[in-house]
mmCIF file with all atom_site columns, C-alpha atoms in Angstrom:
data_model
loop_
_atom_site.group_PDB
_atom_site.id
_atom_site.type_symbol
_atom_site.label_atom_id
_atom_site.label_alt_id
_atom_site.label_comp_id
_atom_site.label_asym_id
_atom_site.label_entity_id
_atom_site.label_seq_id
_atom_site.pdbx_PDB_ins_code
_atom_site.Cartn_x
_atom_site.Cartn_y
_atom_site.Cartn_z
_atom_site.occupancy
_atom_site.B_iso_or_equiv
_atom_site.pdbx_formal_charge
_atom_site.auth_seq_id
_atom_site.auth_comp_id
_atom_site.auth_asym_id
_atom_site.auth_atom_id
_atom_site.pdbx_PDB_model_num
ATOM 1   C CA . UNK A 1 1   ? 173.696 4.782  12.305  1.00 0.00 ? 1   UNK A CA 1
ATOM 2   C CA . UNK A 1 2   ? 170.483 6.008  10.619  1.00 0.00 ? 2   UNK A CA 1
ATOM 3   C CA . UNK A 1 3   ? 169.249 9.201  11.445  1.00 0.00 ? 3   UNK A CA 1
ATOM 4   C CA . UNK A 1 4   ? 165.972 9.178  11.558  1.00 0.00 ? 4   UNK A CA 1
ATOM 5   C CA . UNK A 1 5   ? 163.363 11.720 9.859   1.00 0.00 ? 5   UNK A CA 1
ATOM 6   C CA . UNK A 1 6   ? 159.879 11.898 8.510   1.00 0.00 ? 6   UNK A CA 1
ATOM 7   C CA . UNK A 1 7   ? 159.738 12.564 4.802   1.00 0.00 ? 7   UNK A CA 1
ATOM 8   C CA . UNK A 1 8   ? 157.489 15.460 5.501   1.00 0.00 ? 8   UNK A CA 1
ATOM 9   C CA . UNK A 1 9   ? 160.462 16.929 7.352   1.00 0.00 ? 9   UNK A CA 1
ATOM 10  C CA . UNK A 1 10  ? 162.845 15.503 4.735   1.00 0.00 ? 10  UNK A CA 1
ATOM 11  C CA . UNK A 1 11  ? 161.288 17.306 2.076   1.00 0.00 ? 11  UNK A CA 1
ATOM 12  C CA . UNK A 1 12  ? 161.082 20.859 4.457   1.00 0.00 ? 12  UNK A CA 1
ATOM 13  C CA . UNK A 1 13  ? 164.819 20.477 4.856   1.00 0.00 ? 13  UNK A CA 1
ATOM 14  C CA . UNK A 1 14  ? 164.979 20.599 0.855   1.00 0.00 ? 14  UNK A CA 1
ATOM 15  C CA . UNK A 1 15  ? 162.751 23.023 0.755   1.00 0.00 ? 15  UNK A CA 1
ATOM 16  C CA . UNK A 1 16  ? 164.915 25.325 3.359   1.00 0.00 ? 16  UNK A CA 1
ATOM 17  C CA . UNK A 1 17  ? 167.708 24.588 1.009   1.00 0.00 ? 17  UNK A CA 1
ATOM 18  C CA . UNK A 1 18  ? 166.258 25.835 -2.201  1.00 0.00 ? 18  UNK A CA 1
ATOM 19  C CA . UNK A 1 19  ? 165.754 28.999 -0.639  1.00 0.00 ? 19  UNK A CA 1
ATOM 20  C CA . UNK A 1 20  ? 169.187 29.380 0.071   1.00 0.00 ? 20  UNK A CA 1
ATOM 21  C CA . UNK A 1 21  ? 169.462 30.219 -3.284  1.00 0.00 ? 21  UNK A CA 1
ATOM 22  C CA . UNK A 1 22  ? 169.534 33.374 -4.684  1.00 0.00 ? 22  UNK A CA 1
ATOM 23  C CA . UNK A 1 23  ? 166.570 34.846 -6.691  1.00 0.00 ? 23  UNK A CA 1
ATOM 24  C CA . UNK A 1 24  ? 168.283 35.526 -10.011 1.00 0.00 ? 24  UNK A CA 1
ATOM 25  C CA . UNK A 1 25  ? 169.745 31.733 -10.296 1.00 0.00 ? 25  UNK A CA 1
ATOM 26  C CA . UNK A 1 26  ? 166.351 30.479 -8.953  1.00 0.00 ? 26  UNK A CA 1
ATOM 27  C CA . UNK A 1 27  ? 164.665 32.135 -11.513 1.00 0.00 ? 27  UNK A CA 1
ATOM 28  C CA . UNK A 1 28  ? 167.086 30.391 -14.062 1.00 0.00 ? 28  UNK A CA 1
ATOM 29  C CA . UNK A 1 29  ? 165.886 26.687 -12.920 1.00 0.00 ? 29  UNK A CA 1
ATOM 30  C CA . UNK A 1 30  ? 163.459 25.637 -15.934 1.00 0.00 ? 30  UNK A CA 1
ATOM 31  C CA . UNK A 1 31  ? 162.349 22.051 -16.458 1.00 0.00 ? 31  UNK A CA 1
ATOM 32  C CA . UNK A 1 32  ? 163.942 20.872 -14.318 1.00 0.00 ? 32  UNK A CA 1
ATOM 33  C CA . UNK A 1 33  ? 162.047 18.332 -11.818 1.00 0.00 ? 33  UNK A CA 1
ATOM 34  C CA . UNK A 1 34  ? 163.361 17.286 -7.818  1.00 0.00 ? 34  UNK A CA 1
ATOM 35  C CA . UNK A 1 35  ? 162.203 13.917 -6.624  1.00 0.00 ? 35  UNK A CA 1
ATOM 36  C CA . UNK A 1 36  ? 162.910 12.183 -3.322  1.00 0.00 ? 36  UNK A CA 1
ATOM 37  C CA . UNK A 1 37  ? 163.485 9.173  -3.280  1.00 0.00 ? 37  UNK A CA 1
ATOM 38  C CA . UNK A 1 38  ? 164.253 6.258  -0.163  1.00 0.00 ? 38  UNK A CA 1
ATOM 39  C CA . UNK A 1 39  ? 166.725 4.507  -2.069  1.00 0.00 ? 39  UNK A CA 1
ATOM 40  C CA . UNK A 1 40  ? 168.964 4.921  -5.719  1.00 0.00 ? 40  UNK A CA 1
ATOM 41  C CA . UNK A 1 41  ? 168.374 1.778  -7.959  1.00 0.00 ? 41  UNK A CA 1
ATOM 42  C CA . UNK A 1 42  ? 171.191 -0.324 -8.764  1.00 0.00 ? 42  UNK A CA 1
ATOM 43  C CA . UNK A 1 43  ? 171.903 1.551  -12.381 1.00 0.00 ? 43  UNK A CA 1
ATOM 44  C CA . UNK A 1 44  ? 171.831 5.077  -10.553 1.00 0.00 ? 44  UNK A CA 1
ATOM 45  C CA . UNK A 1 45  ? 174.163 4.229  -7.751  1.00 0.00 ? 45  UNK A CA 1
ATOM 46  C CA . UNK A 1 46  ? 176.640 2.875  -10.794 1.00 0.00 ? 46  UNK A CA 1
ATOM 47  C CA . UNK A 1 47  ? 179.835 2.273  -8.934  1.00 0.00 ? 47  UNK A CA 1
ATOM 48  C CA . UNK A 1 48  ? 179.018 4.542  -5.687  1.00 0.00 ? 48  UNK A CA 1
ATOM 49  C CA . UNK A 1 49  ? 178.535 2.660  -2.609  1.00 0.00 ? 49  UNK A CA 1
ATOM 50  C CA . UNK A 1 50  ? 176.345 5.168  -1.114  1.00 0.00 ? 50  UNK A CA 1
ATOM 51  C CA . UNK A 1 51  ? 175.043 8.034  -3.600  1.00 0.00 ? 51  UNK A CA 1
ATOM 52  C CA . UNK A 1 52  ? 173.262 10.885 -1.741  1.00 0.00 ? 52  UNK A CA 1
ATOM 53  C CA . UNK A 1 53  ? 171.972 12.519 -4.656  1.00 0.00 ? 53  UNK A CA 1
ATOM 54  C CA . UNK A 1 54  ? 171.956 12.390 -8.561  1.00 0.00 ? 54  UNK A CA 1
ATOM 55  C CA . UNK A 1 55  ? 171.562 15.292 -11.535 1.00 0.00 ? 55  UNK A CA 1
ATOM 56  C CA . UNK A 1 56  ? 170.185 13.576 -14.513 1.00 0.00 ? 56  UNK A CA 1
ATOM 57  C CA . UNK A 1 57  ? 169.383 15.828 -17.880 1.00 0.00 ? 57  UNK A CA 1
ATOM 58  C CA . UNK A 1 58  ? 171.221 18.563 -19.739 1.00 0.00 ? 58  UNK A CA 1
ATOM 59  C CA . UNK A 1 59  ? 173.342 21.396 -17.853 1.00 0.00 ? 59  UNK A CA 1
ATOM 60  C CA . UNK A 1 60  ? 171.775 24.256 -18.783 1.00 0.00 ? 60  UNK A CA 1
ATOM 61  C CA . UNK A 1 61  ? 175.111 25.802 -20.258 1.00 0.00 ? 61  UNK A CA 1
ATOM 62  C CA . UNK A 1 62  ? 174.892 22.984 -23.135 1.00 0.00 ? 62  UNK A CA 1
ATOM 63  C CA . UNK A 1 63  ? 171.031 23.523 -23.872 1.00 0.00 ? 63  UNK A CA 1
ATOM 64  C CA . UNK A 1 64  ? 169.959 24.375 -27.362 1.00 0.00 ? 64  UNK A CA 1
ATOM 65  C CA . UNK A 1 65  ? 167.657 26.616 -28.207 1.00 0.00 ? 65  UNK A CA 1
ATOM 66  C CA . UNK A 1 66  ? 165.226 23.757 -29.249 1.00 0.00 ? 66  UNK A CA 1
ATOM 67  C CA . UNK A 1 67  ? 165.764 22.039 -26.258 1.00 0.00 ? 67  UNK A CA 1
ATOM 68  C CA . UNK A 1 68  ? 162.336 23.216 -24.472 1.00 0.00 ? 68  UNK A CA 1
ATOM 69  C CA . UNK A 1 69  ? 160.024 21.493 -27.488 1.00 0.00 ? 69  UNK A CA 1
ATOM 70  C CA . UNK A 1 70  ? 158.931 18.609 -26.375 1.00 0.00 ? 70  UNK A CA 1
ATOM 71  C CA . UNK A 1 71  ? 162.191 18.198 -23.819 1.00 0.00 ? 71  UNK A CA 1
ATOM 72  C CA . UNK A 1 72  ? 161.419 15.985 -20.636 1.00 0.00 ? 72  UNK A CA 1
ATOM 73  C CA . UNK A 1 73  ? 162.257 18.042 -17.491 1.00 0.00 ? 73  UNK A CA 1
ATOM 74  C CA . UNK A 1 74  ? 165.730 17.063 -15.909 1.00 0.00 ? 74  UNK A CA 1
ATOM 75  C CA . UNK A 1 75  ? 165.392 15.340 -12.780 1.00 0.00 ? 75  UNK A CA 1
ATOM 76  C CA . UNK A 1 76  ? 167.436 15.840 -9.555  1.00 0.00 ? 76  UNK A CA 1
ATOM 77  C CA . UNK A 1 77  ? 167.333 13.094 -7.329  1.00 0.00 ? 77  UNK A CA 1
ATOM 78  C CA . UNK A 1 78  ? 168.024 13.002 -3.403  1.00 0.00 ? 78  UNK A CA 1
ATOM 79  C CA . UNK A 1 79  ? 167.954 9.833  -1.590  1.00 0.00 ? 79  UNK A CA 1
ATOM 80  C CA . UNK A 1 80  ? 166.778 9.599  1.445   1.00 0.00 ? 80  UNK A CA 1
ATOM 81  C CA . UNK A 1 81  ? 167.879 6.321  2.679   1.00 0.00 ? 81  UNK A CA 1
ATOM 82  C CA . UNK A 1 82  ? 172.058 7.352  1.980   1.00 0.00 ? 82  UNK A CA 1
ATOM 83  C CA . UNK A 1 83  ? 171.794 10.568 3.691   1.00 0.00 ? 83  UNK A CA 1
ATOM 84  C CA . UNK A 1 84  ? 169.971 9.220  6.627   1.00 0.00 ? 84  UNK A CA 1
ATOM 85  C CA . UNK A 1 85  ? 172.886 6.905  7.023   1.00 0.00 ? 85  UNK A CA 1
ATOM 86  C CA . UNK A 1 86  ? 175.564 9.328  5.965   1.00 0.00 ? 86  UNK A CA 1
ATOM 87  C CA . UNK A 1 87  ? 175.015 11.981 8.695   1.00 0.00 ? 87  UNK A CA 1
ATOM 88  C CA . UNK A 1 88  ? 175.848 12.149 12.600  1.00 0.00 ? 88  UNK A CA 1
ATOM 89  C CA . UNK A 1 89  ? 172.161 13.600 13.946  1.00 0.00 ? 89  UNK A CA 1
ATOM 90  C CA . UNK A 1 90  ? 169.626 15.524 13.599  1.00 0.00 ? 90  UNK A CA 1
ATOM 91  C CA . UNK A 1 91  ? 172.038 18.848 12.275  1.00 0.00 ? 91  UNK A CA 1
ATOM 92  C CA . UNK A 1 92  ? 174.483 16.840 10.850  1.00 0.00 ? 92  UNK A CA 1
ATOM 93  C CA . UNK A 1 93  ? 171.805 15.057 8.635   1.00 0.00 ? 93  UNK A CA 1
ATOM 94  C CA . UNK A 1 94  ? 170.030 18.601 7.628   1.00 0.00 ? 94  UNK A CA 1
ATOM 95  C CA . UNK A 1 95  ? 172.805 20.053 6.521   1.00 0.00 ? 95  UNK A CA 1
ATOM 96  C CA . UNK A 1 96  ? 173.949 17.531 4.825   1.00 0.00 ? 96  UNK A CA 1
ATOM 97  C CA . UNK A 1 97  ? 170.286 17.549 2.624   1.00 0.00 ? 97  UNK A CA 1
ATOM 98  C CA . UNK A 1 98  ? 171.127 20.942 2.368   1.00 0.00 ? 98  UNK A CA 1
ATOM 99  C CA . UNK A 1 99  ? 174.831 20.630 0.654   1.00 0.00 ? 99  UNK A CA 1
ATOM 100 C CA . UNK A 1 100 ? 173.424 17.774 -1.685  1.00 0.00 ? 100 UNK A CA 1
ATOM 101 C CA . UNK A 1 101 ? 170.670 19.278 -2.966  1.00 0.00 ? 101 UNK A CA 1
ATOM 102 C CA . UNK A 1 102 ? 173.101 22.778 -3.919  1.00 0.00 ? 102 UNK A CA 1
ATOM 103 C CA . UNK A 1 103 ? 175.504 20.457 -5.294  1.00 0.00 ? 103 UNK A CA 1
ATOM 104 C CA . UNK A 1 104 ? 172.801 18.552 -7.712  1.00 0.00 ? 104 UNK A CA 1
ATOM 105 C CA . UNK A 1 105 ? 171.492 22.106 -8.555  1.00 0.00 ? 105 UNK A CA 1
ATOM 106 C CA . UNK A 1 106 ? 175.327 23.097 -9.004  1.00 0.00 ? 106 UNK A CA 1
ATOM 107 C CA . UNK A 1 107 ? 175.518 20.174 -11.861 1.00 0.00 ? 107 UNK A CA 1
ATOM 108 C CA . UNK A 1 108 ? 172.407 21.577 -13.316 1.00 0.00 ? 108 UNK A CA 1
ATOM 109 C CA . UNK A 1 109 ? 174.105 25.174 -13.863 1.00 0.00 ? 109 UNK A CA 1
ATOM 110 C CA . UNK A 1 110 ? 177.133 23.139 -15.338 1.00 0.00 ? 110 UNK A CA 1
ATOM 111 C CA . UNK A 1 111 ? 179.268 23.251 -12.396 1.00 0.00 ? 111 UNK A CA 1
ATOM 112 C CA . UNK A 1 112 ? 181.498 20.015 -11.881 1.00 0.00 ? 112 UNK A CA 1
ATOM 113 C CA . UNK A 1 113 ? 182.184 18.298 -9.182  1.00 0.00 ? 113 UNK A CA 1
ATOM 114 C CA . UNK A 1 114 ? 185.601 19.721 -8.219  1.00 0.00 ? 114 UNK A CA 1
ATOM 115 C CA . UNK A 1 115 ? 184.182 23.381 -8.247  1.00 0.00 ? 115 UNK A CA 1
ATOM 116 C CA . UNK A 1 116 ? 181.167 22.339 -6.359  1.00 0.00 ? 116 UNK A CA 1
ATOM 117 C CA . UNK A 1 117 ? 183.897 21.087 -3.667  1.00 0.00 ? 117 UNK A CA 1
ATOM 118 C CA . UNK A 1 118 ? 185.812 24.384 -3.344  1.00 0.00 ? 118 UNK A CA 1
ATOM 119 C CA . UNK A 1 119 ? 182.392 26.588 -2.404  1.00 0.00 ? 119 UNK A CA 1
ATOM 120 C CA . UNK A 1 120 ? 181.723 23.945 -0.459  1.00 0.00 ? 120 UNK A CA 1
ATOM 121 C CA . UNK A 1 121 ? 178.560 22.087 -1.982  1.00 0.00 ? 121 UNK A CA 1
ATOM 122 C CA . UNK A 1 122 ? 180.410 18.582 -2.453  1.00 0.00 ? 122 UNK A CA 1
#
């Protein structure tokens, strides 16, 4: 089943879920870019069947100093198309937009996957 939403409502749901975050770790997010997108390509979704979302750069706990010169932003990715088709309803499907996009933020910081699981981003 696809739930179905507007990406102007897709991207307010993301937008409700970055301020979920507190002020002091927002304030810590620095080049770092997050794109919506309807569908992963075949070389993002690697061996997932169906990825909801996707960190791609470097942690911010393995940054060098010289990192910012020149550096490309890192880019979180949430696809639209997965989590549509991942969630129950309307709820189901916002909260869901809501966990991924902490959990992509939680790679960002450095957190892994099994950490992100156990506060209950994963």
């Amino acid at each position: 089943m696809t739930v179905p939403l507007s990406r102007a409502d897709f991207e307010d749901a993301v937008a409700d879920a970055l301020d979920e975050i507190p002020q002091d770790l927002f304030d810590r997010l620095d080049n770092v870019v997050i794109l919506i997108e309807d569908e992963p390509t075949d070389e993002q979704r690697g061996e997932h069947a169906e990825l909801l979302g996707l960190y791609v750069g470097i942690p911010l706990p393995q940054r060098m100093d010289s990192y910012r010169y020149g550096s490309l932003p890192d880019r979180i990715f949430l696809f639209q198309g997965p989590l549509t088709r991942h969630s129950r309803d309307r709820a189901d499907l916002i909260e869901q937009i809501r966990v991924t996009t902490l959990h992509e933020i939680g790679h960002y910081f450095g957190i892994d996957d099994d950490r992100l699981h156990e506060l209950g981003w994963g």
